[in-house]
Each structure stands twice: as C-alpha cells, then as structure tokens.
C-alpha cells in the first residue's frame, strides 16, 4: 500500500502540477510545457510506451508518461517501479487501483481521479464498491481533519507490533486544563 | 500535544455508554478511542456520525479489511498521525 501511495501521489503531483489533461474526461486544461509526440519517440522510448499501453489497455501512453519520456533514462527506470507498485501481490491490482483512487480523491487530483477510476472500473470495480469507497474516503477525510485540528495523539504506539488492543494513553490528557470539545 | 481535554468515556451521556461498549467490541480493544470520545462530546454530531461510520465500514461489496486499507490511505495522504 505504501508503494501505491507514493507512486500515485508523485504521478498526480507531476500531472496536476504540469496541468496535463485527464485522459478520460473532458478538460480545458493545457499542459504548461510541451509533451513529446509518441509517434516521434525513439525505439527505446517506444518500447516502454508499448509496455505502458499494454499494462493499462490503452491505445496511447498517458500524458504523465509522455512527459517522463523527455528523459529516456528516467522513464526507463521509473516505469518498472510504477508497474511493480500496481502489480498483483498481497493486494490485488483492483484493490491497488481503489487505493490510488482514494488517494487521488483525498489529494484533490483531477488527473488521478480520472485515471484511477477508469482503471479500477476496467478491472471490475462495481457501482456498489465505488459507493462504499467514496463513503470511506468521506468519513476518513472528516476524522483525519478533526484529529489534526485538535492535535489528537494516537491511541496506539505505531512502533510496537504487539499493540493491538493495548491502550497507549497520552499522559498529558488529564493533567492540563484546557477547553473541552 | 492535544489542544483540548478529551472527554473521558465515563463523562459521556449514559445513553452513549452502549455505543462505547460497541466501539470497543468493534475494534477488539479495551478502551474507547479518543476520536469516539471527541465525536460524542457533542452527541448531536457524534451519534449520527457514528451510525454513518458503522454502516460504511461494515462488510459489503468491499470487506471491512479493504475499507480499513482505504482509511489508512486517506490518513497517509492527509499526513494524519492519529
């Protein structure tokens, strides 16, 4: 899940930062910098593009990878990492795309929402599962902001592997006078 | 450091004690999480929010475990330590 979080956040940052147009939804966005034309790509770039369009079942490489093709070596290195992050392992590929969609919604990425919703749909996401996903995203965007607004300290100690069910109290909680919520 | 005093479970309304017990059972823990106590500090907010949460996190088209993963992803993207 951490790899999915990192790669999704990074690709969304690049795509939205450069104003790359979403692949599957209408958008007035125009890239702030020109993208290489895939038809003019050298063989080593075309080989990577072929892998990408095969992996995502597309007829052309997504804009974010076209951008990366400005530096062939970077594309050749980063794409295999992206592919591995989204390959079936302990989590299957559909679940990873659901997580990437949730990350994109939370990060308010137009590009990411468009891309990962399409991909999750393609891999079998149902309407009911989509509804449930969005509900969880909404719920936890609520509580994470409440927690941050109040600077709530964790209930559990994340450094302990035996913490399940064990209370990790914040000692300052009752000692300090302050406003009740 | 928390900027408010988090209500202790025993300070919550009597009718919310059952919800606190259900929360402990739901998470298989022996205490009421701070977030539950914060939410129930204003019962008119916490009760309906709790009902929505319990409904949304139950097994459905997605399993509860899958939903917890989504919740973890949201927390990670929001850089929420809690």
Coordinates of C-alpha atoms in Angstrom, one line a residue:
Chain A
X1 CA 0.0 0.0 0.0
X2 CA 2.8 2.4 0.8
X3 CA 4.3 2.0 -2.7
X4 CA 0.9 2.7 -4.2
X5 CA 0.6 5.8 -2.0
X6 CA 4.0 7.1 -3.0
X7 CA 3.8 6.5 -6.7
X8 CA 0.2 7.7 -7.0
X9 CA 1.0 10.9 -5.1
X10 CA 4.1 11.5 -7.2
X11 CA 2.4 10.9 -10.6
X12 CA -0.6 13.1 -9.6
X13 CA 1.7 15.9 -8.4
X14 CA 3.5 15.9 -11.8
X15 CA 0.3 15.6 -13.8
X16 CA -1.6 18.3 -12.0
X17 CA 1.4 20.5 -11.5
X18 CA 2.1 20.5 -15.2
X19 CA -1.7 20.9 -16.0
X20 CA -1.7 17.7 -18.0
X21 CA -5.2 16.9 -19.3
X22 CA -7.0 13.9 -17.8
X23 CA -7.0 11.0 -20.2
X24 CA -10.7 10.0 -20.0
X25 CA -12.7 13.1 -19.1
X26 CA -13.2 16.4 -20.9
X27 CA -11.0 19.1 -19.6
X28 CA -10.0 22.6 -20.7
X29 CA -6.5 22.0 -19.2
X30 CA -3.5 22.6 -21.4
X31 CA 0.0 21.4 -20.4
X32 CA 2.2 24.2 -19.3
X33 CA 5.1 22.6 -21.1
X34 CA 5.0 20.6 -24.4
X35 CA 4.8 16.9 -24.3
X36 CA 6.8 14.7 -26.7
X37 CA 4.8 13.2 -29.6
X38 CA 4.7 9.4 -29.1
X39 CA 4.7 9.0 -32.8
X40 CA 8.2 10.6 -32.9
X41 CA 9.5 8.6 -30.0
X42 CA 12.9 6.8 -30.4
X43 CA 12.8 3.0 -30.2
X44 CA 13.9 2.8 -26.6
X45 CA 11.0 5.1 -25.6
X46 CA 8.6 3.3 -27.8
X47 CA 9.4 0.0 -26.1
X48 CA 8.4 1.5 -22.7
X49 CA 5.3 3.1 -24.2
X50 CA 4.3 -0.3 -25.6
X51 CA 4.6 -1.8 -22.1
X52 CA 2.5 1.0 -20.6
X53 CA -0.3 0.9 -23.1
X54 CA -0.4 -2.9 -22.7
X55 CA -0.5 -2.7 -18.9
X56 CA -3.3 -0.2 -18.9
X57 CA -5.1 -1.5 -22.0
X58 CA -4.9 1.9 -23.7
X59 CA -4.3 2.9 -27.3
X60 CA -1.8 5.6 -26.4
X61 CA 0.6 6.3 -23.5
X62 CA -0.9 8.6 -20.7
X63 CA 0.3 12.2 -20.7
X64 CA 2.2 11.8 -17.5
X65 CA 4.4 9.1 -19.0
X66 CA 4.8 11.1 -22.2
X67 CA 6.2 13.8 -20.1
X68 CA 8.6 11.4 -18.5
X69 CA 9.8 10.5 -22.0
X70 CA 11.7 13.8 -22.1
X71 CA 14.3 11.9 -20.2
X72 CA 14.5 8.4 -21.5
X73 CA 16.6 7.1 -18.7
X74 CA 14.2 8.4 -16.1
X75 CA 11.2 6.8 -17.9
X76 CA 13.0 3.5 -18.3
X77 CA 13.7 3.5 -14.5
X78 CA 10.5 4.9 -13.1
X79 CA 8.0 2.9 -15.2
X80 CA 9.1 -0.5 -13.9
X81 CA 8.8 0.7 -10.4
X82 CA 5.3 2.0 -11.2
X83 CA 4.3 -1.3 -12.7
X84 CA 5.6 -3.2 -9.7
X85 CA 3.7 -1.0 -7.3
X86 CA 0.5 -1.8 -9.2
X87 CA 1.1 -5.5 -9.9
X88 CA -0.8 -8.3 -8.1
X89 CA 0.9 -9.2 -4.9
X90 CA -0.6 -9.4 -1.4
X91 CA -3.0 -6.8 -2.6
X92 CA -4.5 -7.4 -6.0
X93 CA -4.4 -4.9 -8.8
X94 CA -8.0 -3.8 -8.4
X95 CA -7.5 -3.1 -4.7
X96 CA -4.4 -1.1 -5.5
X97 CA -6.4 1.0 -8.1
X98 CA -9.1 1.6 -5.5
X99 CA -6.5 2.8 -3.1
X100 CA -5.0 5.0 -5.7
X101 CA -8.4 6.4 -6.5
X102 CA -8.9 7.1 -2.8
X103 CA -5.5 8.8 -2.6
X104 CA -6.3 10.9 -5.7
X105 CA -9.7 12.0 -4.2
X106 CA -8.1 12.9 -0.9
X107 CA -5.3 14.7 -2.7
X108 CA -7.8 16.5 -4.9
X109 CA -6.1 15.3 -8.1
X110 CA -8.3 15.7 -11.2
X111 CA -5.8 13.7 -13.2
X112 CA -5.5 10.9 -10.6
X113 CA -9.3 10.6 -10.0
X114 CA -9.9 10.3 -13.7
X115 CA -7.1 7.8 -14.4
X116 CA -7.6 5.5 -11.4
X117 CA -11.4 5.5 -11.5
X118 CA -11.2 4.4 -15.2
X119 CA -8.6 1.8 -14.3
X120 CA -10.5 0.4 -11.3
X121 CA -13.6 0.2 -13.4
X122 CA -11.8 -1.6 -16.1
X123 CA -10.5 -4.1 -13.5
X124 CA -14.0 -4.8 -12.2
X125 CA -15.0 -2.1 -9.7
X126 CA -18.8 -2.2 -9.3
X127 CA -21.1 0.7 -8.6
X128 CA -21.7 -0.6 -5.0
X129 CA -18.0 -0.9 -4.3
X130 CA -17.4 2.6 -5.7
X131 CA -20.1 4.0 -3.4
X132 CA -18.5 2.2 -0.4
X133 CA -15.1 3.5 -1.4
X134 CA -16.3 7.1 -1.6
X135 CA -18.1 6.8 1.7
X136 CA -14.9 5.6 3.4
X137 CA -12.9 8.4 1.8
X138 CA -15.5 10.9 3.0
X139 CA -15.6 9.5 6.6
X140 CA -11.8 9.5 7.0
X141 CA -11.3 12.9 5.5
X142 CA -13.7 14.0 8.2
X143 CA -12.0 12.3 11.1
X144 CA -8.4 13.0 10.0
X145 CA -9.2 16.7 9.9
X146 CA -10.9 16.6 13.3
X147 CA -7.9 14.7 14.7
X148 CA -5.4 17.2 13.2
X149 CA -7.5 20.3 14.2
X150 CA -7.3 19.0 17.8
X151 CA -3.8 17.6 17.5
X152 CA -5.0 14.3 18.8
X153 CA -2.2 11.9 19.7
X154 CA -2.5 8.3 18.5
X155 CA -4.3 5.8 20.6
X156 CA -1.7 3.2 19.7
X157 CA 2.0 3.2 19.7
X158 CA 2.9 2.6 16.0
X159 CA 6.4 1.4 16.9
X160 CA 5.0 -1.7 18.7
X161 CA 4.0 -4.7 16.8
X162 CA 2.1 -6.1 19.8
X163 CA -0.1 -3.0 20.3
X164 CA -3.4 -4.5 19.1
X165 CA -5.9 -4.0 21.8
X166 CA -3.4 -2.2 24.1
X167 CA -4.0 1.3 25.2
X168 CA -1.3 3.8 24.5
X169 CA -2.5 6.7 26.7
X170 CA -1.3 10.3 26.3
X171 CA -0.2 11.2 29.8
X172 CA -0.9 14.8 29.3
X173 CA -4.5 14.3 28.6
X174 CA -6.0 14.8 32.0
X175 CA -3.2 16.9 33.6
X176 CA -3.6 20.0 31.6
X177 CA -6.5 22.4 31.9
X178 CA -7.9 23.4 28.6
X179 CA -11.1 23.8 26.7
X180 CA -13.3 20.8 26.3
X181 CA -14.6 19.9 22.8
Chain B
X1 CA 0.0 17.8 22.3
X2 CA -3.7 17.9 22.2
X3 CA -5.2 21.4 22.3
X4 CA -8.4 20.3 24.2
X5 CA -9.1 18.0 27.1
X6 CA -10.5 14.8 25.5
X7 CA -13.7 13.7 27.4
X8 CA -13.3 10.6 29.4
X9 CA -15.6 7.7 28.5
X10 CA -17.4 7.8 31.9
X11 CA -18.2 11.5 31.3
X12 CA -20.2 10.8 28.2
X13 CA -24.0 10.6 28.3
X14 CA -25.5 7.4 29.8
X15 CA -27.1 6.5 26.5
X16 CA -23.8 6.7 24.8
X17 CA -22.2 4.1 27.0
X18 CA -23.7 1.4 24.9
X19 CA -22.1 2.9 21.8
X20 CA -18.8 3.0 23.7
X21 CA -19.1 -0.7 24.5
X22 CA -20.0 -1.4 20.9
X23 CA -16.9 0.5 19.8
X24 CA -14.6 -1.5 22.0
X25 CA -16.1 -4.7 20.7
X26 CA -15.9 -3.5 17.1
X27 CA -12.2 -2.8 17.4
X28 CA -11.5 -5.6 19.8
X29 CA -9.9 -3.2 22.3
X30 CA -10.3 -2.5 26.0
X31 CA -10.7 1.3 25.8
X32 CA -12.7 3.9 24.0
X33 CA -10.6 5.6 21.3
X34 CA -10.1 9.3 21.6
X35 CA -11.9 10.0 18.3
X36 CA -15.0 8.3 19.5
X37 CA -14.9 10.3 22.7
X38 CA -14.3 13.6 20.8
X39 CA -17.2 12.9 18.4
X40 CA -19.6 12.0 21.3
X41 CA -18.7 15.2 23.2
X42 CA -21.4 16.8 21.1
X43 CA -23.9 13.9 20.9
X44 CA -25.9 15.6 18.2
X45 CA -22.9 15.3 16.0
X46 CA -21.3 12.1 17.2
X47 CA -24.4 9.9 17.2
X48 CA -25.3 10.3 13.6
X49 CA -21.7 10.3 12.5
X50 CA -21.1 7.1 14.4
X51 CA -24.1 5.5 12.8
X52 CA -22.8 6.5 9.3
X53 CA -19.4 5.3 10.2
X54 CA -20.5 1.9 11.4
X55 CA -22.7 1.5 8.4
X56 CA -20.0 2.5 5.9
X57 CA -17.2 0.3 7.5
X58 CA -19.2 -2.9 7.7
X59 CA -18.6 -5.7 5.2
X60 CA -20.3 -5.0 1.9
X61 CA -19.1 -5.1 -1.7
X62 CA -15.8 -4.3 -0.1
X63 CA -14.6 -6.2 3.1
X64 CA -14.1 -4.3 6.3
X65 CA -10.3 -5.0 5.9
X66 CA -10.3 -3.4 2.5
X67 CA -12.1 -0.4 3.9
X68 CA -9.6 -0.1 6.7
X69 CA -6.9 0.0 4.0
X70 CA -8.7 2.8 2.2
X71 CA -9.0 4.6 5.5
X72 CA -5.2 4.1 6.0
X73 CA -4.5 5.6 2.6
X74 CA -6.7 8.6 3.3
X75 CA -4.8 9.1 6.6
X76 CA -1.5 8.7 4.8
X77 CA -2.3 11.3 2.1
X78 CA -3.5 13.7 4.8
X79 CA -0.4 13.0 6.8
X80 CA -2.6 12.3 9.8
X81 CA -0.6 10.7 12.6
X82 CA -3.7 9.9 14.6

